[in-house]
Amino acid sequence: MNFSNARSFRLPSRVFLAAMLILLSGVASAQTDCADGNSPLNSDPPKNIAVPELLQKFTANESKVRDARSHYTYTQDVMVRTLDDKTVTGQFHEITQVSYDDKGKRIEKVNFSEVSTLQGIQLSAEDFEDIRVFMPWMLTADELPQYTVSYSGQQHVDDIDTYVFHVEPKKEEKDHRYYQGRVWVDTRDLQVVKLCGKSVPDQVRPKKHQPMDIRPMFVAYRQIVDGNWFPVYAKVDDTLHFGTSSIHIREIVKFENYRQASHASGTPKR
């Protein structure tokens, strides 16, 4: 999210006052809840499988899921809101139809988009990259060498038994973004069912005349579609701190209406 300048948006005085009160009083701000639906973490090692083998198997499955998803069309529904306490002060809503061509290139058709009334922030290119890339992020076999992946334990997430891993980039290359956070892997299918983290790095010290860009934390969930755990839902509830100002945002992203394409060009089956 970019902090908007005076020529684009003017931060309402009531939002600015609330932000200052939070900063001065030390009141806890909103933050995406990674632990929602989780049981206590059991740090015991996995049974009947070594961690390196487990990592190899689930990243190979992630590659298969990525490839399978490129043969589907689906709807991407994005809702972003700014808030002053519990009052919505601004909104952006966009619905896009997504498909892939025969080379796996993403094709987007915007079916609905409203003029943004978000207060105090602008959606940046990195925000839309979060939606397209990181909220549905998959730790595939070809991505694995870029990351340090540490086994954390086992955890019951809603009705699913999972292995939990912490993921962070080994190093950050210039002009490249990465995922950092946790992934939950179903113990039976060895596919990722939940993510909680953010894209990195933040642009905390932008160049002169560039707006500050801060990435929010998100939690994302998957569901089974034709035997594959596909991304279906992601949410953000975070307070972004821009120097002396803070903006509370909520974001819901839904990936829905999956339909398998009848051929490689992305035309859905009827």
XYZ file of C-alpha atoms in Angstrom:
270
model
C 0.000 0.000 0.000
C 1.237 3.449 -0.853
C 0.642 6.382 1.473
C -1.204 8.904 -0.680
C 0.115 12.420 -1.128
C -1.890 15.610 -0.807
C -2.567 15.842 -4.535
C -4.222 12.410 -4.657
C -6.085 11.980 -1.357
C -6.371 14.024 1.778
C -6.289 12.062 4.992
C -9.470 12.873 6.955
C -8.798 14.640 10.214
C -10.698 12.018 12.218
C -8.547 9.205 10.774
C -5.370 11.169 11.428
C -6.466 11.905 15.009
C -7.276 8.242 15.638
C -3.904 7.218 14.232
C -2.082 9.692 16.467
C -3.958 8.458 19.526
C -2.910 4.895 18.725
C 0.717 5.915 18.307
C 0.812 8.025 21.470
C -1.130 5.695 23.748
C 0.422 2.392 22.584
C -3.002 0.797 22.037
C -2.704 -2.455 20.094
C -3.633 -2.015 16.451
C -5.483 -4.387 14.145
C -3.456 -7.263 12.793
C -4.261 -10.236 10.595
C -4.852 -13.267 12.828
C -2.661 -16.156 11.658
C -3.811 -18.356 14.548
C -7.527 -18.283 13.709
C -8.817 -21.873 13.657
C -5.503 -23.375 14.797
C -4.966 -25.762 17.688
C -1.798 -25.425 19.839
C 1.352 -26.243 17.889
C 2.903 -29.672 18.507
C 6.637 -29.404 17.823
C 7.200 -33.186 17.539
C 8.873 -34.304 14.286
C 6.699 -35.995 11.647
C 6.200 -39.749 11.975
C 7.248 -42.230 9.285
C 8.805 -39.576 7.058
C 11.924 -37.428 7.283
C 11.552 -33.675 6.959
C 13.675 -33.402 3.755
C 11.524 -36.077 2.069
C 8.347 -34.362 3.265
C 9.585 -31.066 1.850
C 10.455 -32.681 -1.479
C 7.045 -34.344 -1.782
C 4.874 -31.368 -0.918
C 6.799 -28.959 -3.162
C 6.453 -31.463 -6.039
C 2.703 -31.513 -5.331
C 2.645 -27.726 -5.327
C 4.121 -27.791 -8.845
C 1.300 -30.100 -9.944
C -1.325 -27.818 -8.368
C 0.151 -24.765 -10.094
C 0.085 -26.528 -13.452
C -3.452 -27.822 -12.908
C -4.745 -24.341 -11.994
C -3.474 -22.964 -15.299
C -6.126 -25.113 -17.026
C -9.005 -23.452 -15.170
C -10.883 -20.203 -15.403
C -12.061 -18.489 -12.238
C -13.373 -15.235 -10.815
C -11.138 -12.974 -8.730
C -13.209 -10.732 -6.433
C -11.264 -8.027 -4.578
C -12.726 -5.793 -1.851
C -10.478 -3.318 -0.006
C -11.711 -0.914 2.674
C -10.202 1.750 4.913
C -11.652 2.194 8.373
C -11.852 4.717 11.179
C -12.479 2.502 14.191
C -15.441 0.425 12.920
C -16.612 2.962 10.353
C -15.797 2.328 6.692
C -14.245 5.498 5.245
C -13.463 4.298 1.728
C -13.666 1.322 -0.584
C -12.328 -0.305 -3.743
C -14.124 -3.254 -5.375
C -13.116 -5.101 -8.541
C -14.247 -8.391 -10.104
C -12.037 -9.993 -12.740
C -12.401 -13.110 -14.879
C -9.066 -14.953 -15.039
C -7.960 -17.554 -17.572
C -4.706 -18.792 -19.121
C -3.589 -19.199 -22.709
C -1.944 -22.311 -24.151
C 1.464 -21.094 -22.909
C 0.245 -20.551 -19.367
C 0.094 -16.757 -19.678
C -2.495 -15.165 -17.446
C -5.408 -13.385 -19.150
C -7.610 -10.959 -17.221
C -10.981 -9.487 -18.142
C -12.352 -6.919 -15.676
C -16.110 -7.437 -15.318
C -16.647 -4.787 -12.642
C -14.525 -2.014 -11.169
C -15.522 0.973 -9.092
C -13.681 4.251 -8.599
C -11.563 3.974 -5.467
C -12.660 6.045 -2.472
C -9.952 4.626 -0.191
C -8.778 7.198 2.327
C -5.103 7.830 2.997
C -3.730 5.078 0.732
C -3.409 4.173 -2.915
C -3.320 0.627 -4.251
C 0.136 0.055 -5.716
C 1.429 -2.359 -8.343
C 2.729 -4.450 -5.423
C -0.792 -4.689 -3.981
C -2.067 -6.223 -7.196
C 0.998 -8.487 -7.304
C 0.056 -9.669 -3.803
C -3.416 -10.545 -5.102
C -2.225 -12.295 -8.264
C 0.949 -13.955 -6.962
C 1.353 -14.089 -3.197
C -2.144 -14.675 -1.790
C -2.395 -17.766 -4.044
C 1.358 -18.411 -3.681
C 2.633 -21.936 -4.158
C 5.976 -23.246 -2.899
C 6.810 -25.223 -6.036
C 9.896 -27.352 -6.594
C 11.460 -24.700 -8.836
C 10.842 -21.972 -6.228
C 12.277 -24.011 -3.348
C 15.993 -23.152 -3.904
C 15.190 -19.471 -3.270
C 13.864 -20.139 0.244
C 14.906 -21.363 3.658
C 12.109 -23.675 4.816
C 12.079 -24.745 8.482
C 9.838 -27.401 9.987
C 7.867 -25.941 12.932
C 5.627 -28.821 14.005
C 2.125 -30.187 13.565
C -1.173 -28.404 14.047
C -4.885 -29.039 13.661
C -6.369 -26.322 11.406
C -10.164 -26.406 11.494
C -10.821 -30.049 10.512
C -7.436 -30.740 8.935
C -4.227 -32.196 10.390
C -1.230 -30.292 9.039
C 2.524 -29.970 9.076
C 3.662 -26.385 9.673
C 6.670 -24.758 8.016
C 8.237 -21.324 8.296
C 9.385 -19.894 4.959
C 11.675 -16.959 4.234
C 13.867 -15.961 1.285
C 17.529 -16.979 1.463
C 18.458 -13.585 0.052
C 16.579 -10.735 -1.546
C 17.578 -9.950 -5.108
C 16.998 -6.466 -6.496
C 13.613 -5.918 -8.159
C 12.323 -9.288 -6.977
C 9.647 -10.017 -4.395
C 9.305 -13.058 -2.141
C 6.926 -14.724 0.287
C 7.733 -14.702 3.998
C 5.599 -16.438 6.597
C 4.108 -19.826 7.427
C 2.542 -22.573 5.339
C 0.297 -25.372 6.568
C 0.517 -28.677 4.649
C -2.225 -31.311 4.811
C -0.715 -34.485 6.316
C -2.672 -36.767 3.978
C -2.517 -35.062 0.563
C 0.773 -33.242 1.246
C -0.604 -30.055 -0.297
C -0.653 -26.562 1.188
C -4.018 -25.671 2.717
C -3.231 -22.350 4.425
C -0.740 -19.473 4.245
C -0.127 -16.587 6.611
C 2.530 -14.025 5.852
C 3.390 -11.203 3.485
C 5.404 -10.320 0.440
C 8.849 -8.847 1.050
C 10.669 -6.549 1.003
C 8.791 -3.484 2.193
C 9.897 -0.293 0.510
C 10.513 1.370 3.852
C 12.951 3.972 2.546
C 11.732 4.982 -0.887
C 13.717 7.088 -3.270
C 13.094 10.805 -3.443
C 9.598 11.643 -4.743
C 8.471 8.000 -4.476
C 5.645 7.126 -2.055
C 6.382 4.766 0.855
C 5.106 1.251 0.163
C 4.243 -1.137 3.008
C 3.009 -4.692 2.564
C 0.184 -5.899 4.820
C -0.013 -9.330 6.437
C -2.558 -11.693 4.911
C -3.975 -15.119 5.672
C -5.076 -17.304 2.766
C -6.984 -20.580 2.525
C -7.472 -23.311 -0.060
C -10.171 -25.859 -0.828
C -10.236 -29.033 -2.888
C -11.216 -28.530 -6.539
C -11.124 -31.743 -8.606
C -8.592 -33.251 -6.217
C -6.355 -30.171 -6.051
C -6.087 -27.726 -3.159
C -6.762 -24.444 -5.017
C -6.628 -20.938 -3.475
C -10.142 -19.736 -2.656
C -9.982 -16.983 -0.045
C -7.606 -14.449 1.489
C -8.066 -11.662 3.998
C -6.169 -8.739 5.482
C -6.978 -6.878 8.697
C -3.980 -4.702 9.359
C -2.883 -1.244 10.426
C -0.175 0.197 8.198
C 2.158 2.722 9.783
C 3.459 5.516 7.544
C 5.730 7.602 9.740
C 3.413 9.531 12.062
C 0.229 8.321 10.334
C -1.517 4.944 10.465
C -4.227 3.520 8.213
C -6.475 0.594 9.175
C -7.354 -1.560 6.169
C -9.449 -4.654 5.578
C -9.217 -6.662 2.412
C -11.096 -9.723 1.187
C -10.007 -11.580 -1.948
C -12.058 -14.489 -3.279
C -11.002 -16.904 -6.025
C -14.198 -18.681 -6.987
C -16.278 -20.253 -9.768
C -13.444 -22.527 -10.896
C -14.257 -24.137 -14.229
C -11.933 -26.420 -16.127
C -11.047 -25.104 -19.580
C -12.131 -27.238 -22.531
C -8.821 -26.574 -24.280
C -5.497 -24.812 -23.641
C -6.762 -21.373 -24.675
C -8.765 -21.144 -21.469
C -12.338 -21.506 -22.737
C -14.341 -23.022 -19.868
C -16.215 -26.290 -20.263
C -19.984 -25.965 -20.350
